[in-house]
mmCIF file of C-alpha atoms in Angstrom:
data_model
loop_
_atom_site.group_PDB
_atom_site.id
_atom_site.type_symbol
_atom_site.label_atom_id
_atom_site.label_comp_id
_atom_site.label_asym_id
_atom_site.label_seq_id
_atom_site.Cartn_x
_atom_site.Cartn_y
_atom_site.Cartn_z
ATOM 1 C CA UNK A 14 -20.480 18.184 -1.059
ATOM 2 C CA UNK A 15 -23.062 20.071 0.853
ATOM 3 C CA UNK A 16 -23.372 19.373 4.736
ATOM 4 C CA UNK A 17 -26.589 20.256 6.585
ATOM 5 C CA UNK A 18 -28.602 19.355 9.981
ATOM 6 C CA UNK A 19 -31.820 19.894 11.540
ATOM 7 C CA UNK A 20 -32.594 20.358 15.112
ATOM 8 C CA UNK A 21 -35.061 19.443 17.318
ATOM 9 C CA UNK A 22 -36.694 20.712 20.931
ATOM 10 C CA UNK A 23 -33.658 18.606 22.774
ATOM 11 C CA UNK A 24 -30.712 21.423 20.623
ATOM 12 C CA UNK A 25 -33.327 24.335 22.535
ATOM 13 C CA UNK A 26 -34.773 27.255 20.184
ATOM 14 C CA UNK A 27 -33.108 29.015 17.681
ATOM 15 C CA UNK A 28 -36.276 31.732 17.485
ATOM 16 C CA UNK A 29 -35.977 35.128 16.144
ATOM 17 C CA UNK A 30 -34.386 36.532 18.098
ATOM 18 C CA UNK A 31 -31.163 33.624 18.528
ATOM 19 C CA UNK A 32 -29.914 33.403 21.968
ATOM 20 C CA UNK A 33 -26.287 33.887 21.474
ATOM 21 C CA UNK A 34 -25.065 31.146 23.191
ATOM 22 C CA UNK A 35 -27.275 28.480 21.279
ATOM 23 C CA UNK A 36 -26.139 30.145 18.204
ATOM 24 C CA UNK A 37 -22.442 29.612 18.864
ATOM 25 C CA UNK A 38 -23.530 25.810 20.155
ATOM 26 C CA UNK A 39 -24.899 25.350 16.278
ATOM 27 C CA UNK A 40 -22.277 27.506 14.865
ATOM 28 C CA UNK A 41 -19.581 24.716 16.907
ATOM 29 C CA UNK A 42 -21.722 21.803 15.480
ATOM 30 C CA UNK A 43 -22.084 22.543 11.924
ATOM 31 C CA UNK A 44 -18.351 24.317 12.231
ATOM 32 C CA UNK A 45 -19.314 27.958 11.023
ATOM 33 C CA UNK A 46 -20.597 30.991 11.025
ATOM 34 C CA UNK A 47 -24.542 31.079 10.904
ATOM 35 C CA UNK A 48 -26.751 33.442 8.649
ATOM 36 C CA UNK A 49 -30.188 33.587 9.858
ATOM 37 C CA UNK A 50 -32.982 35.419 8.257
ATOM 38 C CA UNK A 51 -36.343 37.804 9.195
ATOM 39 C CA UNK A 52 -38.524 35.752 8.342
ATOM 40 C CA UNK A 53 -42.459 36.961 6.657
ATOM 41 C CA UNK A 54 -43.625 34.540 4.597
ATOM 42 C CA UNK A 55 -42.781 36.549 1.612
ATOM 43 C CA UNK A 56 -40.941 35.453 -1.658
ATOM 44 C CA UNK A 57 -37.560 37.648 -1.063
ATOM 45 C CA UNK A 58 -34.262 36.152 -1.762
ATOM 46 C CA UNK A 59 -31.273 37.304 -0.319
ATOM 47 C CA UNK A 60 -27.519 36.616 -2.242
ATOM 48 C CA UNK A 61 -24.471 35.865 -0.585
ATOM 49 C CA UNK A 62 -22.609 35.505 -3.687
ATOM 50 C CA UNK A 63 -19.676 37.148 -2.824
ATOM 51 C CA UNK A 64 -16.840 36.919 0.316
ATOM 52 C CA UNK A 65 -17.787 40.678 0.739
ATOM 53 C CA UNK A 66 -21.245 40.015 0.988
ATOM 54 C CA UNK A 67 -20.993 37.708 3.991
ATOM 55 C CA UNK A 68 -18.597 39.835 5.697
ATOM 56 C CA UNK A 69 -20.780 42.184 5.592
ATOM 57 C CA UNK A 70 -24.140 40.633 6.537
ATOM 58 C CA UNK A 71 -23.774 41.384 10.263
ATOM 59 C CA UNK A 72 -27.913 41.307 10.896
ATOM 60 C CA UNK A 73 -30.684 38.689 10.139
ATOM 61 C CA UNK A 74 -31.695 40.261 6.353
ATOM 62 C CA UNK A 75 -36.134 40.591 6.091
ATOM 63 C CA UNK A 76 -35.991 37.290 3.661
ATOM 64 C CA UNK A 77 -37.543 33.683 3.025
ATOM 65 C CA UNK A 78 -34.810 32.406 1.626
ATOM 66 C CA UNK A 79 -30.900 32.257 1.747
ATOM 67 C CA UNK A 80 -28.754 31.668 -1.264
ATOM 68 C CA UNK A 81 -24.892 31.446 -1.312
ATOM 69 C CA UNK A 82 -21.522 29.876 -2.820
ATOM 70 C CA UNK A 83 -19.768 30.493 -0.535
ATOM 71 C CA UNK A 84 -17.826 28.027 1.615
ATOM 72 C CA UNK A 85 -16.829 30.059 4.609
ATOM 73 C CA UNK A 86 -20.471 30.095 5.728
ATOM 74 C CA UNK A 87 -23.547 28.419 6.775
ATOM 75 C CA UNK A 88 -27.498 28.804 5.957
ATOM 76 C CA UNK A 89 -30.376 28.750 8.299
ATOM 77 C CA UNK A 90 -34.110 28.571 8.059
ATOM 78 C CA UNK A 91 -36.410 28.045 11.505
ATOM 79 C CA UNK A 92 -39.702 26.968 11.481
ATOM 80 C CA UNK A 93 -41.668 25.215 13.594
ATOM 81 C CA UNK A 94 -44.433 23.700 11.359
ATOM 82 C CA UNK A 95 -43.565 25.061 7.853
ATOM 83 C CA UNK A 96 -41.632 22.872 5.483
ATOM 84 C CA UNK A 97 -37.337 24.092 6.184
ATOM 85 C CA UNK A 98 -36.095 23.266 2.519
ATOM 86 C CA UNK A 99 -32.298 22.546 2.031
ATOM 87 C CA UNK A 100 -31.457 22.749 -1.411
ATOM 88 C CA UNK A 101 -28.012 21.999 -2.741
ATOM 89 C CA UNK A 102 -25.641 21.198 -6.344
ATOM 90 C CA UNK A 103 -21.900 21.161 -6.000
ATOM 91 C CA UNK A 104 -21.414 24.703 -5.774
ATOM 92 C CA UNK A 105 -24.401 26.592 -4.641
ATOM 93 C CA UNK A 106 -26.456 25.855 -1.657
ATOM 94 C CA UNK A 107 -30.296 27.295 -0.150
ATOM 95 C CA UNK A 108 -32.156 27.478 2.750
ATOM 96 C CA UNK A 109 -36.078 28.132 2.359
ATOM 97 C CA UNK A 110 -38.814 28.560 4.877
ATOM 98 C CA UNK A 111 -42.036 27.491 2.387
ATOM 99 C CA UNK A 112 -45.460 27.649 4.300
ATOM 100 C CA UNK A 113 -48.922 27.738 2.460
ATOM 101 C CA UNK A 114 -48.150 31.554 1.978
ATOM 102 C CA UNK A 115 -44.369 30.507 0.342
ATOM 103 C CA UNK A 116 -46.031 28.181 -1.851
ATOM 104 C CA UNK A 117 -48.577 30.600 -3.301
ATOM 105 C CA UNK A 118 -45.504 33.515 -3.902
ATOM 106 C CA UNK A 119 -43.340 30.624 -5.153
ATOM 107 C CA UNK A 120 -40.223 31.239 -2.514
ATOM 108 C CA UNK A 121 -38.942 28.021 -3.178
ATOM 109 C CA UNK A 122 -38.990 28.735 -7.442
ATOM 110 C CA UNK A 123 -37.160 31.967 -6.653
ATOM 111 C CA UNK A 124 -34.510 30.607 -5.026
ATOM 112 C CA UNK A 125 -33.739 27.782 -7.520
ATOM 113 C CA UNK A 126 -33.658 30.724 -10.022
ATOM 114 C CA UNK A 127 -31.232 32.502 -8.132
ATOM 115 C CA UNK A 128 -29.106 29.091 -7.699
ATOM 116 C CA UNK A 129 -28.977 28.503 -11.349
ATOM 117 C CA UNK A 130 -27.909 32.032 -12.119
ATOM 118 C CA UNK A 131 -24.964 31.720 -9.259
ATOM 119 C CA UNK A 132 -23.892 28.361 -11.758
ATOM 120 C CA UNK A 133 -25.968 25.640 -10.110
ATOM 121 C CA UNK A 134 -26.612 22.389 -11.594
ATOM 122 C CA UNK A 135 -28.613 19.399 -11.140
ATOM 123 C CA UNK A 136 -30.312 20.705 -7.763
ATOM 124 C CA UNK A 137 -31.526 18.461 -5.258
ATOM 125 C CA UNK A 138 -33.399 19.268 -1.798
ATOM 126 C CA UNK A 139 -34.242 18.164 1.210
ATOM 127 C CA UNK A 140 -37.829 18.690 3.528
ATOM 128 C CA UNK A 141 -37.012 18.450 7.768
ATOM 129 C CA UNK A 142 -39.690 18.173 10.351
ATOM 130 C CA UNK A 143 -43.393 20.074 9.263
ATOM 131 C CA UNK A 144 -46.289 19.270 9.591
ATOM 132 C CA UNK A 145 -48.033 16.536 7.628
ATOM 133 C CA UNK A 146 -51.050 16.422 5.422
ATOM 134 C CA UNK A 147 -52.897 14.600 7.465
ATOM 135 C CA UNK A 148 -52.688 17.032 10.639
ATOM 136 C CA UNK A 149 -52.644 20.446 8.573
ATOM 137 C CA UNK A 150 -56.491 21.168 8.427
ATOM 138 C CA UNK A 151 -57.381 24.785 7.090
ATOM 139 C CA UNK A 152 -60.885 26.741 7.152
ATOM 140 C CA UNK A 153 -62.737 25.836 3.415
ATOM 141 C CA UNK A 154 -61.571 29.073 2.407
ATOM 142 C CA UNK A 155 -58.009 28.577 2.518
ATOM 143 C CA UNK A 156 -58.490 25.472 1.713
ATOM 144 C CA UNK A 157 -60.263 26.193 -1.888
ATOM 145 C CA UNK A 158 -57.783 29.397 -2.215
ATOM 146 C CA UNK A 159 -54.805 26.989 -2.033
ATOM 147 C CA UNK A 160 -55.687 23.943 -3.612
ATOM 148 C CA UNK A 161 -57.234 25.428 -6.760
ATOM 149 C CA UNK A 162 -53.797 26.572 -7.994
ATOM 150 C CA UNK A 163 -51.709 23.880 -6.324
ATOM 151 C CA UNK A 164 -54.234 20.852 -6.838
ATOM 152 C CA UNK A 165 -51.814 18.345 -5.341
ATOM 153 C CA UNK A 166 -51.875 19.779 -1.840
ATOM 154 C CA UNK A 167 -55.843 18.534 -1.214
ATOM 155 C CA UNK A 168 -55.961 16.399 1.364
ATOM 156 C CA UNK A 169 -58.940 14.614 3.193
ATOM 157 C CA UNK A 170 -61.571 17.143 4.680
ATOM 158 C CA UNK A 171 -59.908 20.221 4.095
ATOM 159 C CA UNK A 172 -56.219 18.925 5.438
ATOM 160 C CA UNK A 173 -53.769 20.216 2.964
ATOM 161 C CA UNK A 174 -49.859 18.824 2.538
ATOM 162 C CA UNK A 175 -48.028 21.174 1.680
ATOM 163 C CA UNK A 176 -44.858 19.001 0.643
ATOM 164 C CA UNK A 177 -46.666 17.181 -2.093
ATOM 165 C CA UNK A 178 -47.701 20.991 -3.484
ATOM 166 C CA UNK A 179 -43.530 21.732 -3.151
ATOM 167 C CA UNK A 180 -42.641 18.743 -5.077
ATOM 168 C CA UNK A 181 -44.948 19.330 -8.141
ATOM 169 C CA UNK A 182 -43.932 23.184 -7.870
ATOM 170 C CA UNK A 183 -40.403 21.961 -8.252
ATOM 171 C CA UNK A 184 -40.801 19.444 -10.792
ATOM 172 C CA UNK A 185 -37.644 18.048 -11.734
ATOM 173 C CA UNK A 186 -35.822 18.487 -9.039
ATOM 174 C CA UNK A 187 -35.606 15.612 -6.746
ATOM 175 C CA UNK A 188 -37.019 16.481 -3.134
ATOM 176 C CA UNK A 189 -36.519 14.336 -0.129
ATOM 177 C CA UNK A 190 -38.994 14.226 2.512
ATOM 178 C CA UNK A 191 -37.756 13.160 6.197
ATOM 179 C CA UNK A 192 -41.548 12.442 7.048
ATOM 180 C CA UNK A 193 -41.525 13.691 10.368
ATOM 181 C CA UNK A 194 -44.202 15.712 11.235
ATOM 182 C CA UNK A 195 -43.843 18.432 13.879
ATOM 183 C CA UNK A 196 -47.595 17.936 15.512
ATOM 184 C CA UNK A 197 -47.234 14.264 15.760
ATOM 185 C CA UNK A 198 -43.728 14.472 17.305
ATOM 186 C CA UNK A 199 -43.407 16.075 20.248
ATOM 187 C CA UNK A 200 -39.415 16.420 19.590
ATOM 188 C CA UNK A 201 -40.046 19.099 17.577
ATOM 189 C CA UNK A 202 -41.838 22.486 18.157
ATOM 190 C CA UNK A 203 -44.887 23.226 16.792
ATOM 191 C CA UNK A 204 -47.492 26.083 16.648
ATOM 192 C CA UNK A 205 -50.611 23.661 16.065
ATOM 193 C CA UNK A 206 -50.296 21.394 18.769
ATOM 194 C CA UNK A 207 -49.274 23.829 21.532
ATOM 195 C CA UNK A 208 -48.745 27.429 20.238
ATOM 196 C CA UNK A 209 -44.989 26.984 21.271
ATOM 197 C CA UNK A 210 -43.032 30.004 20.349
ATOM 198 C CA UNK A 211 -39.966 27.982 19.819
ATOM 199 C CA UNK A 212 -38.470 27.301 16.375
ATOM 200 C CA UNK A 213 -36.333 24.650 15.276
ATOM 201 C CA UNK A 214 -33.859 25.050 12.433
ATOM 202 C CA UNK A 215 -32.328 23.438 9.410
ATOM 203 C CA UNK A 216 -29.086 24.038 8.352
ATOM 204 C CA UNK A 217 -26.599 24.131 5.103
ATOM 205 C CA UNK A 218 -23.590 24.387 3.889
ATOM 206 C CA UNK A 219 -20.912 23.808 1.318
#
């Protein structure tokens, strides 16, 4: 059975780059080793499929998502108003940073493809802190650019949320939204309501 935790303002930031010692405070809580990632917004994937493979990621790989069997190890994703997915079977586990870009470049699909082909079955996830459709207002042209292929993310006035979008992208897999929002909640970080550079993280393991 999967394990995983997300952290808020009170835990202190985990931003790029991770202060050693509040790595090794996570690393303590979650009991072990942490593999962050460089994250861009882009739709890359990176595979820890392999004991070798985690020995020998030793730096923070340029990816959006992690993937991994392996039991020895832990995922992380920061954010600090994008959704942190946690996705998870009983032998394969993901963490995903999905914003409006990771949504368009379907992030979140690629990793569930790369889950299945490491043996995954019957895949369920789970959405920490983000911000919420009704405090994530765009300019009309993101707004039209989004919700014209992801329909279900149109909000009121030009607000879109983003989690509904996630859950039809990844139809048939069951998604669990905490429903904390990261600009209403001033426990968690968040680049709309202050321009805070701090991130928060969620993390997973087998």
């Amino acid at each position: 059975m999967a394990r995983l935790l997300f952290t808020s303002i009170e835990f202190g930031s985990l931003a790029d780059p991770v202060d050693l010692a509040t790595e090794q405070r996570l690393s303590k809580l979650i009991g072990k080793p942490i593999k962050f990632m460089k994250q861009s917004h882009s739709d890359q994937i990176t595979i820890l499929a392999t004991q070798k493979d985690a020995d020998q990621l030793n730096t923070s790989p340029a990816a959006d998502g992690l993937v991994s069997n392996q039991s020895n190890i832990a995922l992380a994703v920061r954010v600090a108003d994008c959704l942190p997915l946690l996705l998870h079977s009983t032998t394969v586990v993901a963490a995903i940073h999905v914003g409006r870009k990771g949504l368009l470049n379907k992030v979140a699909l690629n990793a569930v493809t790369q889950m299945r082909l490491l043996g995954a079955e019957q895949i369920t996830g789970i959405v920490g802190p983000h911000i919420c459709g009704n405090c994530y207002e765009v300019d009309s042209q993101m707004f039209t650019e989004i919700t014209k292929t992801h329909p279900a993310t149109a909000g009121k006035n030009k607000h879109l949320n983003l989690f509904a979008g996630l859950a039809k992208q990844l139809a048939g897999i069951e998604l669990t939204n905490l429903g904390i929002c990261t600009k209403e909640n001033t426990s968690y970080y968040s680049h709309r309501r202050d321009g805070n550079l701090g991130r928060q993280v969620g993390v997973i393991c087998l």
